């Protein structure tokens, strides 16, 4: 499940306990999630577990990105993104725990969607991670109750902005797949 966020079908190794919590780098991620942690996750635990899994994968992926970028600006952007994803991961863990669910642990490793051998492919991986997260967060916005939507929408906005920063193509509605010309989308 976690590796799907990186674009693959299965984790590279068996699941391991999640790393210990790190200090929050994003006040909005930790404060908002902890304020809604007392809300019942009920039927929304699965979408939050999906978001947590995607953040586990992003944290892993940014470790790879950080090891390959060479420019000081890219290195700073990678560190900032890593801290934001660690904070978001920790916020989802607190939300799930506060709602009585057991947060899924991170996998011991993940298979990358393509070889990352230099700064260019590292930047491409960062854009890929953020683009995949916009899809996860668009799904989360649609799946959670109204009081939790601003938290999910904030995560979607942050990932969309980072995706553009890393060179992803602009989209009208980040996280929502474009429909081919001449087709219509079903209305709910």
mmCIF file with all atom_site columns, C-alpha atoms in Angstrom:
data_model
loop_
_atom_site.group_PDB
_atom_site.id
_atom_site.type_symbol
_atom_site.label_atom_id
_atom_site.label_alt_id
_atom_site.label_comp_id
_atom_site.label_asym_id
_atom_site.label_entity_id
_atom_site.label_seq_id
_atom_site.pdbx_PDB_ins_code
_atom_site.Cartn_x
_atom_site.Cartn_y
_atom_site.Cartn_z
_atom_site.occupancy
_atom_site.B_iso_or_equiv
_atom_site.pdbx_formal_charge
_atom_site.auth_seq_id
_atom_site.auth_comp_id
_atom_site.auth_asym_id
_atom_site.auth_atom_id
_atom_site.pdbx_PDB_model_num
ATOM 1   C CA . UNK A 1 1   ? 0.000   0.000  0.000   1.00 0.00 ? 1   UNK A CA 1
ATOM 2   C CA . UNK A 1 2   ? 2.687   2.507  0.962   1.00 0.00 ? 2   UNK A CA 1
ATOM 3   C CA . UNK A 1 3   ? 4.774   1.896  -2.132  1.00 0.00 ? 3   UNK A CA 1
ATOM 4   C CA . UNK A 1 4   ? 1.785   2.633  -4.322  1.00 0.00 ? 4   UNK A CA 1
ATOM 5   C CA . UNK A 1 5   ? 2.322   6.282  -3.327  1.00 0.00 ? 5   UNK A CA 1
ATOM 6   C CA . UNK A 1 6   ? 5.726   6.044  -4.990  1.00 0.00 ? 6   UNK A CA 1
ATOM 7   C CA . UNK A 1 7   ? 4.167   4.484  -8.063  1.00 0.00 ? 7   UNK A CA 1
ATOM 8   C CA . UNK A 1 8   ? 4.846   0.816  -7.420  1.00 0.00 ? 8   UNK A CA 1
ATOM 9   C CA . UNK A 1 9   ? 2.741   -2.151 -6.413  1.00 0.00 ? 9   UNK A CA 1
ATOM 10  C CA . UNK A 1 10  ? 4.493   -3.376 -3.275  1.00 0.00 ? 10  UNK A CA 1
ATOM 11  C CA . UNK A 1 11  ? 6.932   -2.200 -0.613  1.00 0.00 ? 11  UNK A CA 1
ATOM 12  C CA . UNK A 1 12  ? 10.525  -3.265 -1.128  1.00 0.00 ? 12  UNK A CA 1
ATOM 13  C CA . UNK A 1 13  ? 10.586  -4.907 2.295   1.00 0.00 ? 13  UNK A CA 1
ATOM 14  C CA . UNK A 1 14  ? 8.223   -5.932 5.066   1.00 0.00 ? 14  UNK A CA 1
ATOM 15  C CA . UNK A 1 15  ? 6.620   -3.264 7.221   1.00 0.00 ? 15  UNK A CA 1
ATOM 16  C CA . UNK A 1 16  ? 8.584   -1.934 10.163  1.00 0.00 ? 16  UNK A CA 1
ATOM 17  C CA . UNK A 1 17  ? 7.554   0.309  13.040  1.00 0.00 ? 17  UNK A CA 1
ATOM 18  C CA . UNK A 1 18  ? 7.282   3.965  12.148  1.00 0.00 ? 18  UNK A CA 1
ATOM 19  C CA . UNK A 1 19  ? 10.235  6.124  13.087  1.00 0.00 ? 19  UNK A CA 1
ATOM 20  C CA . UNK A 1 20  ? 9.925   8.106  16.291  1.00 0.00 ? 20  UNK A CA 1
ATOM 21  C CA . UNK A 1 21  ? 8.045   11.358 16.000  1.00 0.00 ? 21  UNK A CA 1
ATOM 22  C CA . UNK A 1 22  ? 10.058  14.384 15.002  1.00 0.00 ? 22  UNK A CA 1
ATOM 23  C CA . UNK A 1 23  ? 9.394   17.988 15.964  1.00 0.00 ? 23  UNK A CA 1
ATOM 24  C CA . UNK A 1 24  ? 6.627   19.541 13.915  1.00 0.00 ? 24  UNK A CA 1
ATOM 25  C CA . UNK A 1 25  ? 7.856   21.744 11.084  1.00 0.00 ? 25  UNK A CA 1
ATOM 26  C CA . UNK A 1 26  ? 4.403   22.777 9.916   1.00 0.00 ? 26  UNK A CA 1
ATOM 27  C CA . UNK A 1 27  ? 2.231   24.373 12.587  1.00 0.00 ? 27  UNK A CA 1
ATOM 28  C CA . UNK A 1 28  ? -0.885  24.033 10.437  1.00 0.00 ? 28  UNK A CA 1
ATOM 29  C CA . UNK A 1 29  ? -0.346  20.297 10.018  1.00 0.00 ? 29  UNK A CA 1
ATOM 30  C CA . UNK A 1 30  ? 0.151   19.543 13.693  1.00 0.00 ? 30  UNK A CA 1
ATOM 31  C CA . UNK A 1 31  ? -2.246  22.036 15.231  1.00 0.00 ? 31  UNK A CA 1
ATOM 32  C CA . UNK A 1 32  ? -5.148  21.344 12.894  1.00 0.00 ? 32  UNK A CA 1
ATOM 33  C CA . UNK A 1 33  ? -4.802  17.576 13.102  1.00 0.00 ? 33  UNK A CA 1
ATOM 34  C CA . UNK A 1 34  ? -4.543  17.564 16.871  1.00 0.00 ? 34  UNK A CA 1
ATOM 35  C CA . UNK A 1 35  ? -7.592  19.806 17.156  1.00 0.00 ? 35  UNK A CA 1
ATOM 36  C CA . UNK A 1 36  ? -9.609  17.318 15.098  1.00 0.00 ? 36  UNK A CA 1
ATOM 37  C CA . UNK A 1 37  ? -8.054  14.238 16.680  1.00 0.00 ? 37  UNK A CA 1
ATOM 38  C CA . UNK A 1 38  ? -10.866 14.033 19.188  1.00 0.00 ? 38  UNK A CA 1
ATOM 39  C CA . UNK A 1 39  ? -13.347 13.803 16.331  1.00 0.00 ? 39  UNK A CA 1
ATOM 40  C CA . UNK A 1 40  ? -14.433 10.274 15.574  1.00 0.00 ? 40  UNK A CA 1
ATOM 41  C CA . UNK A 1 41  ? -12.583 8.796  12.601  1.00 0.00 ? 41  UNK A CA 1
ATOM 42  C CA . UNK A 1 42  ? -15.444 6.302  12.226  1.00 0.00 ? 42  UNK A CA 1
ATOM 43  C CA . UNK A 1 43  ? -15.708 5.619  8.515   1.00 0.00 ? 43  UNK A CA 1
ATOM 44  C CA . UNK A 1 44  ? -12.925 8.081  7.699   1.00 0.00 ? 44  UNK A CA 1
ATOM 45  C CA . UNK A 1 45  ? -10.061 6.088  9.207   1.00 0.00 ? 45  UNK A CA 1
ATOM 46  C CA . UNK A 1 46  ? -9.244  4.413  5.869   1.00 0.00 ? 46  UNK A CA 1
ATOM 47  C CA . UNK A 1 47  ? -8.747  7.670  3.921   1.00 0.00 ? 47  UNK A CA 1
ATOM 48  C CA . UNK A 1 48  ? -6.557  9.024  6.718   1.00 0.00 ? 48  UNK A CA 1
ATOM 49  C CA . UNK A 1 49  ? -4.578  5.756  6.709   1.00 0.00 ? 49  UNK A CA 1
ATOM 50  C CA . UNK A 1 50  ? -4.090  6.251  2.949   1.00 0.00 ? 50  UNK A CA 1
ATOM 51  C CA . UNK A 1 51  ? -2.838  9.791  3.583   1.00 0.00 ? 51  UNK A CA 1
ATOM 52  C CA . UNK A 1 52  ? -0.524  8.505  6.304   1.00 0.00 ? 52  UNK A CA 1
ATOM 53  C CA . UNK A 1 53  ? 0.832   5.828  3.960   1.00 0.00 ? 53  UNK A CA 1
ATOM 54  C CA . UNK A 1 54  ? 1.483   8.421  1.274   1.00 0.00 ? 54  UNK A CA 1
ATOM 55  C CA . UNK A 1 55  ? 3.333   10.603 3.777   1.00 0.00 ? 55  UNK A CA 1
ATOM 56  C CA . UNK A 1 56  ? 5.446   7.630  4.906   1.00 0.00 ? 56  UNK A CA 1
ATOM 57  C CA . UNK A 1 57  ? 6.416   7.122  1.267   1.00 0.00 ? 57  UNK A CA 1
ATOM 58  C CA . UNK A 1 58  ? 7.106   10.841 0.764   1.00 0.00 ? 58  UNK A CA 1
ATOM 59  C CA . UNK A 1 59  ? 9.422   10.920 3.786   1.00 0.00 ? 59  UNK A CA 1
ATOM 60  C CA . UNK A 1 60  ? 11.320  7.971  2.352   1.00 0.00 ? 60  UNK A CA 1
ATOM 61  C CA . UNK A 1 61  ? 11.377  9.518  -1.120  1.00 0.00 ? 61  UNK A CA 1
ATOM 62  C CA . UNK A 1 62  ? 12.706  12.849 0.108   1.00 0.00 ? 62  UNK A CA 1
ATOM 63  C CA . UNK A 1 63  ? 15.576  10.981 1.777   1.00 0.00 ? 63  UNK A CA 1
ATOM 64  C CA . UNK A 1 64  ? 16.533  9.824  -1.713  1.00 0.00 ? 64  UNK A CA 1
ATOM 65  C CA . UNK A 1 65  ? 15.955  13.286 -3.196  1.00 0.00 ? 65  UNK A CA 1
ATOM 66  C CA . UNK A 1 66  ? 18.119  14.947 -0.547  1.00 0.00 ? 66  UNK A CA 1
ATOM 67  C CA . UNK A 1 67  ? 20.963  12.537 -1.211  1.00 0.00 ? 67  UNK A CA 1
ATOM 68  C CA . UNK A 1 68  ? 21.072  13.406 -4.934  1.00 0.00 ? 68  UNK A CA 1
ATOM 69  C CA . UNK A 1 69  ? 20.434  17.155 -5.203  1.00 0.00 ? 69  UNK A CA 1
ATOM 70  C CA . UNK A 1 70  ? 23.556  19.278 -5.506  1.00 0.00 ? 70  UNK A CA 1
ATOM 71  C CA . UNK A 1 71  ? 22.307  22.859 -5.727  1.00 0.00 ? 71  UNK A CA 1
ATOM 72  C CA . UNK A 1 72  ? 21.961  24.704 -2.400  1.00 0.00 ? 72  UNK A CA 1
ATOM 73  C CA . UNK A 1 73  ? 18.477  25.909 -3.364  1.00 0.00 ? 73  UNK A CA 1
ATOM 74  C CA . UNK A 1 74  ? 17.326  22.385 -4.179  1.00 0.00 ? 74  UNK A CA 1
ATOM 75  C CA . UNK A 1 75  ? 18.924  21.057 -1.014  1.00 0.00 ? 75  UNK A CA 1
ATOM 76  C CA . UNK A 1 76  ? 17.043  23.654 1.049   1.00 0.00 ? 76  UNK A CA 1
ATOM 77  C CA . UNK A 1 77  ? 13.789  22.878 -0.785  1.00 0.00 ? 77  UNK A CA 1
ATOM 78  C CA . UNK A 1 78  ? 14.286  19.146 -0.153  1.00 0.00 ? 78  UNK A CA 1
ATOM 79  C CA . UNK A 1 79  ? 14.957  19.705 3.560   1.00 0.00 ? 79  UNK A CA 1
ATOM 80  C CA . UNK A 1 80  ? 11.927  21.969 3.857   1.00 0.00 ? 80  UNK A CA 1
ATOM 81  C CA . UNK A 1 81  ? 9.694   19.457 2.057   1.00 0.00 ? 81  UNK A CA 1
ATOM 82  C CA . UNK A 1 82  ? 11.019  16.587 4.160   1.00 0.00 ? 82  UNK A CA 1
ATOM 83  C CA . UNK A 1 83  ? 10.247  18.487 7.370   1.00 0.00 ? 83  UNK A CA 1
ATOM 84  C CA . UNK A 1 84  ? 6.750   19.341 6.102   1.00 0.00 ? 84  UNK A CA 1
ATOM 85  C CA . UNK A 1 85  ? 6.041   15.700 5.225   1.00 0.00 ? 85  UNK A CA 1
ATOM 86  C CA . UNK A 1 86  ? 7.357   14.500 8.582   1.00 0.00 ? 86  UNK A CA 1
ATOM 87  C CA . UNK A 1 87  ? 5.070   16.995 10.313  1.00 0.00 ? 87  UNK A CA 1
ATOM 88  C CA . UNK A 1 88  ? 2.070   15.959 8.198   1.00 0.00 ? 88  UNK A CA 1
ATOM 89  C CA . UNK A 1 89  ? 2.840   12.258 8.820   1.00 0.00 ? 89  UNK A CA 1
ATOM 90  C CA . UNK A 1 90  ? 3.035   12.897 12.559  1.00 0.00 ? 90  UNK A CA 1
ATOM 91  C CA . UNK A 1 91  ? -0.227  14.874 12.444  1.00 0.00 ? 91  UNK A CA 1
ATOM 92  C CA . UNK A 1 92  ? -2.055  12.007 10.697  1.00 0.00 ? 92  UNK A CA 1
ATOM 93  C CA . UNK A 1 93  ? -0.669  9.564  13.263  1.00 0.00 ? 93  UNK A CA 1
ATOM 94  C CA . UNK A 1 94  ? -1.943  11.755 16.110  1.00 0.00 ? 94  UNK A CA 1
ATOM 95  C CA . UNK A 1 95  ? -5.337  12.176 14.435  1.00 0.00 ? 95  UNK A CA 1
ATOM 96  C CA . UNK A 1 96  ? -5.755  8.436  13.953  1.00 0.00 ? 96  UNK A CA 1
ATOM 97  C CA . UNK A 1 97  ? -4.555  7.610  17.464  1.00 0.00 ? 97  UNK A CA 1
ATOM 98  C CA . UNK A 1 98  ? -6.816  10.272 18.941  1.00 0.00 ? 98  UNK A CA 1
ATOM 99  C CA . UNK A 1 99  ? -9.776  8.737  17.123  1.00 0.00 ? 99  UNK A CA 1
ATOM 100 C CA . UNK A 1 100 ? -8.974  5.284  18.502  1.00 0.00 ? 100 UNK A CA 1
ATOM 101 C CA . UNK A 1 101 ? -7.404  3.840  15.342  1.00 0.00 ? 101 UNK A CA 1
ATOM 102 C CA . UNK A 1 102 ? -3.940  2.332  15.146  1.00 0.00 ? 102 UNK A CA 1
ATOM 103 C CA . UNK A 1 103 ? -1.833  4.238  12.589  1.00 0.00 ? 103 UNK A CA 1
ATOM 104 C CA . UNK A 1 104 ? -0.297  2.017  9.928   1.00 0.00 ? 104 UNK A CA 1
ATOM 105 C CA . UNK A 1 105 ? 3.496   1.815  10.251  1.00 0.00 ? 105 UNK A CA 1
ATOM 106 C CA . UNK A 1 106 ? 5.919   2.786  7.520   1.00 0.00 ? 106 UNK A CA 1
ATOM 107 C CA . UNK A 1 107 ? 7.406   0.073  5.360   1.00 0.00 ? 107 UNK A CA 1
ATOM 108 C CA . UNK A 1 108 ? 11.071  -0.732 5.894   1.00 0.00 ? 108 UNK A CA 1
ATOM 109 C CA . UNK A 1 109 ? 11.765  0.418  2.345   1.00 0.00 ? 109 UNK A CA 1
ATOM 110 C CA . UNK A 1 110 ? 10.094  1.434  -0.876  1.00 0.00 ? 110 UNK A CA 1
ATOM 111 C CA . UNK A 1 111 ? 10.754  0.706  -4.513  1.00 0.00 ? 111 UNK A CA 1
ATOM 112 C CA . UNK A 1 112 ? 11.250  3.897  -6.491  1.00 0.00 ? 112 UNK A CA 1
ATOM 113 C CA . UNK A 1 113 ? 9.224   4.426  -9.691  1.00 0.00 ? 113 UNK A CA 1
ATOM 114 C CA . UNK A 1 114 ? 12.419  5.054  -11.698 1.00 0.00 ? 114 UNK A CA 1
ATOM 115 C CA . UNK A 1 115 ? 16.176  5.141  -11.026 1.00 0.00 ? 115 UNK A CA 1
ATOM 116 C CA . UNK A 1 116 ? 17.339  8.275  -9.203  1.00 0.00 ? 116 UNK A CA 1
ATOM 117 C CA . UNK A 1 117 ? 20.972  8.793  -10.150 1.00 0.00 ? 117 UNK A CA 1
ATOM 118 C CA . UNK A 1 118 ? 21.535  12.549 -10.226 1.00 0.00 ? 118 UNK A CA 1
ATOM 119 C CA . UNK A 1 119 ? 20.045  15.931 -9.315  1.00 0.00 ? 119 UNK A CA 1
ATOM 120 C CA . UNK A 1 120 ? 17.753  15.974 -12.367 1.00 0.00 ? 120 UNK A CA 1
ATOM 121 C CA . UNK A 1 121 ? 16.144  12.622 -11.577 1.00 0.00 ? 121 UNK A CA 1
ATOM 122 C CA . UNK A 1 122 ? 15.968  13.592 -7.895  1.00 0.00 ? 122 UNK A CA 1
ATOM 123 C CA . UNK A 1 123 ? 13.958  16.676 -8.855  1.00 0.00 ? 123 UNK A CA 1
ATOM 124 C CA . UNK A 1 124 ? 11.752  14.522 -11.047 1.00 0.00 ? 124 UNK A CA 1
ATOM 125 C CA . UNK A 1 125 ? 11.163  12.177 -8.092  1.00 0.00 ? 125 UNK A CA 1
ATOM 126 C CA . UNK A 1 126 ? 10.207  15.114 -5.853  1.00 0.00 ? 126 UNK A CA 1
ATOM 127 C CA . UNK A 1 127 ? 7.713   16.336 -8.472  1.00 0.00 ? 127 UNK A CA 1
ATOM 128 C CA . UNK A 1 128 ? 6.364   12.786 -8.797  1.00 0.00 ? 128 UNK A CA 1
ATOM 129 C CA . UNK A 1 129 ? 5.934   12.430 -5.023  1.00 0.00 ? 129 UNK A CA 1
ATOM 130 C CA . UNK A 1 130 ? 4.098   15.726 -4.693  1.00 0.00 ? 130 UNK A CA 1
ATOM 131 C CA . UNK A 1 131 ? 1.892   15.030 -7.716  1.00 0.00 ? 131 UNK A CA 1
ATOM 132 C CA . UNK A 1 132 ? 0.927   11.630 -6.292  1.00 0.00 ? 132 UNK A CA 1
ATOM 133 C CA . UNK A 1 133 ? 0.148   13.285 -2.964  1.00 0.00 ? 133 UNK A CA 1
ATOM 134 C CA . UNK A 1 134 ? -2.237  15.730 -4.640  1.00 0.00 ? 134 UNK A CA 1
ATOM 135 C CA . UNK A 1 135 ? -4.279  12.731 -5.784  1.00 0.00 ? 135 UNK A CA 1
ATOM 136 C CA . UNK A 1 136 ? -4.276  11.221 -2.305  1.00 0.00 ? 136 UNK A CA 1
ATOM 137 C CA . UNK A 1 137 ? -5.333  14.524 -0.784  1.00 0.00 ? 137 UNK A CA 1
ATOM 138 C CA . UNK A 1 138 ? -8.034  15.195 -3.383  1.00 0.00 ? 138 UNK A CA 1
ATOM 139 C CA . UNK A 1 139 ? -9.469  11.787 -2.457  1.00 0.00 ? 139 UNK A CA 1
ATOM 140 C CA . UNK A 1 140 ? -9.184  12.685 1.234   1.00 0.00 ? 140 UNK A CA 1
ATOM 141 C CA . UNK A 1 141 ? -11.066 15.966 0.721   1.00 0.00 ? 141 UNK A CA 1
ATOM 142 C CA . UNK A 1 142 ? -13.881 14.022 -0.939  1.00 0.00 ? 142 UNK A CA 1
ATOM 143 C CA . UNK A 1 143 ? -13.981 11.280 1.714   1.00 0.00 ? 143 UNK A CA 1
ATOM 144 C CA . UNK A 1 144 ? -13.910 13.113 5.026   1.00 0.00 ? 144 UNK A CA 1
ATOM 145 C CA . UNK A 1 145 ? -16.709 14.909 6.857   1.00 0.00 ? 145 UNK A CA 1
ATOM 146 C CA . UNK A 1 146 ? -17.066 18.655 6.357   1.00 0.00 ? 146 UNK A CA 1
ATOM 147 C CA . UNK A 1 147 ? -15.284 19.653 9.596   1.00 0.00 ? 147 UNK A CA 1
ATOM 148 C CA . UNK A 1 148 ? -12.135 17.811 8.465   1.00 0.00 ? 148 UNK A CA 1
ATOM 149 C CA . UNK A 1 149 ? -12.110 19.043 4.862   1.00 0.00 ? 149 UNK A CA 1
ATOM 150 C CA . UNK A 1 150 ? -10.080 22.215 5.524   1.00 0.00 ? 150 UNK A CA 1
ATOM 151 C CA . UNK A 1 151 ? -7.266  20.077 6.950   1.00 0.00 ? 151 UNK A CA 1
ATOM 152 C CA . UNK A 1 152 ? -7.290  17.831 3.884   1.00 0.00 ? 152 UNK A CA 1
ATOM 153 C CA . UNK A 1 153 ? -7.595  20.791 1.513   1.00 0.00 ? 153 UNK A CA 1
ATOM 154 C CA . UNK A 1 154 ? -4.603  22.466 3.164   1.00 0.00 ? 154 UNK A CA 1
ATOM 155 C CA . UNK A 1 155 ? -2.529  19.313 2.612   1.00 0.00 ? 155 UNK A CA 1
ATOM 156 C CA . UNK A 1 156 ? -3.676  19.244 -1.040  1.00 0.00 ? 156 UNK A CA 1
ATOM 157 C CA . UNK A 1 157 ? -2.724  22.898 -1.547  1.00 0.00 ? 157 UNK A CA 1
ATOM 158 C CA . UNK A 1 158 ? 0.722   22.424 0.005   1.00 0.00 ? 158 UNK A CA 1
ATOM 159 C CA . UNK A 1 159 ? 1.488   19.380 -2.154  1.00 0.00 ? 159 UNK A CA 1
ATOM 160 C CA . UNK A 1 160 ? 0.285   21.131 -5.308  1.00 0.00 ? 160 UNK A CA 1
ATOM 161 C CA . UNK A 1 161 ? 2.540   24.105 -4.604  1.00 0.00 ? 161 UNK A CA 1
ATOM 162 C CA . UNK A 1 162 ? 5.549   21.874 -3.937  1.00 0.00 ? 162 UNK A CA 1
ATOM 163 C CA . UNK A 1 163 ? 4.825   19.874 -7.107  1.00 0.00 ? 163 UNK A CA 1
ATOM 164 C CA . UNK A 1 164 ? 5.012   23.090 -9.157  1.00 0.00 ? 164 UNK A CA 1
ATOM 165 C CA . UNK A 1 165 ? 8.162   24.139 -7.296  1.00 0.00 ? 165 UNK A CA 1
ATOM 166 C CA . UNK A 1 166 ? 9.793   20.873 -8.394  1.00 0.00 ? 166 UNK A CA 1
ATOM 167 C CA . UNK A 1 167 ? 8.725   21.344 -12.013 1.00 0.00 ? 167 UNK A CA 1
ATOM 168 C CA . UNK A 1 168 ? 5.466   19.402 -12.304 1.00 0.00 ? 168 UNK A CA 1
ATOM 169 C CA . UNK A 1 169 ? 3.138   20.565 -15.038 1.00 0.00 ? 169 UNK A CA 1
ATOM 170 C CA . UNK A 1 170 ? 0.411   22.942 -13.902 1.00 0.00 ? 170 UNK A CA 1
ATOM 171 C CA . UNK A 1 171 ? -3.104  21.550 -13.646 1.00 0.00 ? 171 UNK A CA 1
ATOM 172 C CA . UNK A 1 172 ? -6.420  23.309 -13.254 1.00 0.00 ? 172 UNK A CA 1
ATOM 173 C CA . UNK A 1 173 ? -7.511  20.989 -10.454 1.00 0.00 ? 173 UNK A CA 1
ATOM 174 C CA . UNK A 1 174 ? -4.515  19.373 -8.715  1.00 0.00 ? 174 UNK A CA 1
ATOM 175 C CA . UNK A 1 175 ? -5.143  15.794 -7.708  1.00 0.00 ? 175 UNK A CA 1
ATOM 176 C CA . UNK A 1 176 ? -8.065  15.293 -10.058 1.00 0.00 ? 176 UNK A CA 1
ATOM 177 C CA . UNK A 1 177 ? -7.326  13.341 -13.230 1.00 0.00 ? 177 UNK A CA 1
ATOM 178 C CA . UNK A 1 178 ? -7.976  15.191 -16.450 1.00 0.00 ? 178 UNK A CA 1
ATOM 179 C CA . UNK A 1 179 ? -10.701 13.673 -18.575 1.00 0.00 ? 179 UNK A CA 1
ATOM 180 C CA . UNK A 1 180 ? -9.980  13.095 -22.264 1.00 0.00 ? 180 UNK A CA 1
ATOM 181 C CA . UNK A 1 181 ? -11.480 15.628 -24.674 1.00 0.00 ? 181 UNK A CA 1
ATOM 182 C CA . UNK A 1 182 ? -15.004 14.794 -25.694 1.00 0.00 ? 182 UNK A CA 1
ATOM 183 C CA . UNK A 1 183 ? -15.843 12.846 -22.538 1.00 0.00 ? 183 UNK A CA 1
ATOM 184 C CA . UNK A 1 184 ? -17.779 14.016 -19.568 1.00 0.00 ? 184 UNK A CA 1
ATOM 185 C CA . UNK A 1 185 ? -17.305 13.332 -15.922 1.00 0.00 ? 185 UNK A CA 1
ATOM 186 C CA . UNK A 1 186 ? -20.170 11.699 -14.041 1.00 0.00 ? 186 UNK A CA 1
ATOM 187 C CA . UNK A 1 187 ? -22.080 13.987 -11.720 1.00 0.00 ? 187 UNK A CA 1
ATOM 188 C CA . UNK A 1 188 ? -22.673 12.756 -8.186  1.00 0.00 ? 188 UNK A CA 1
#
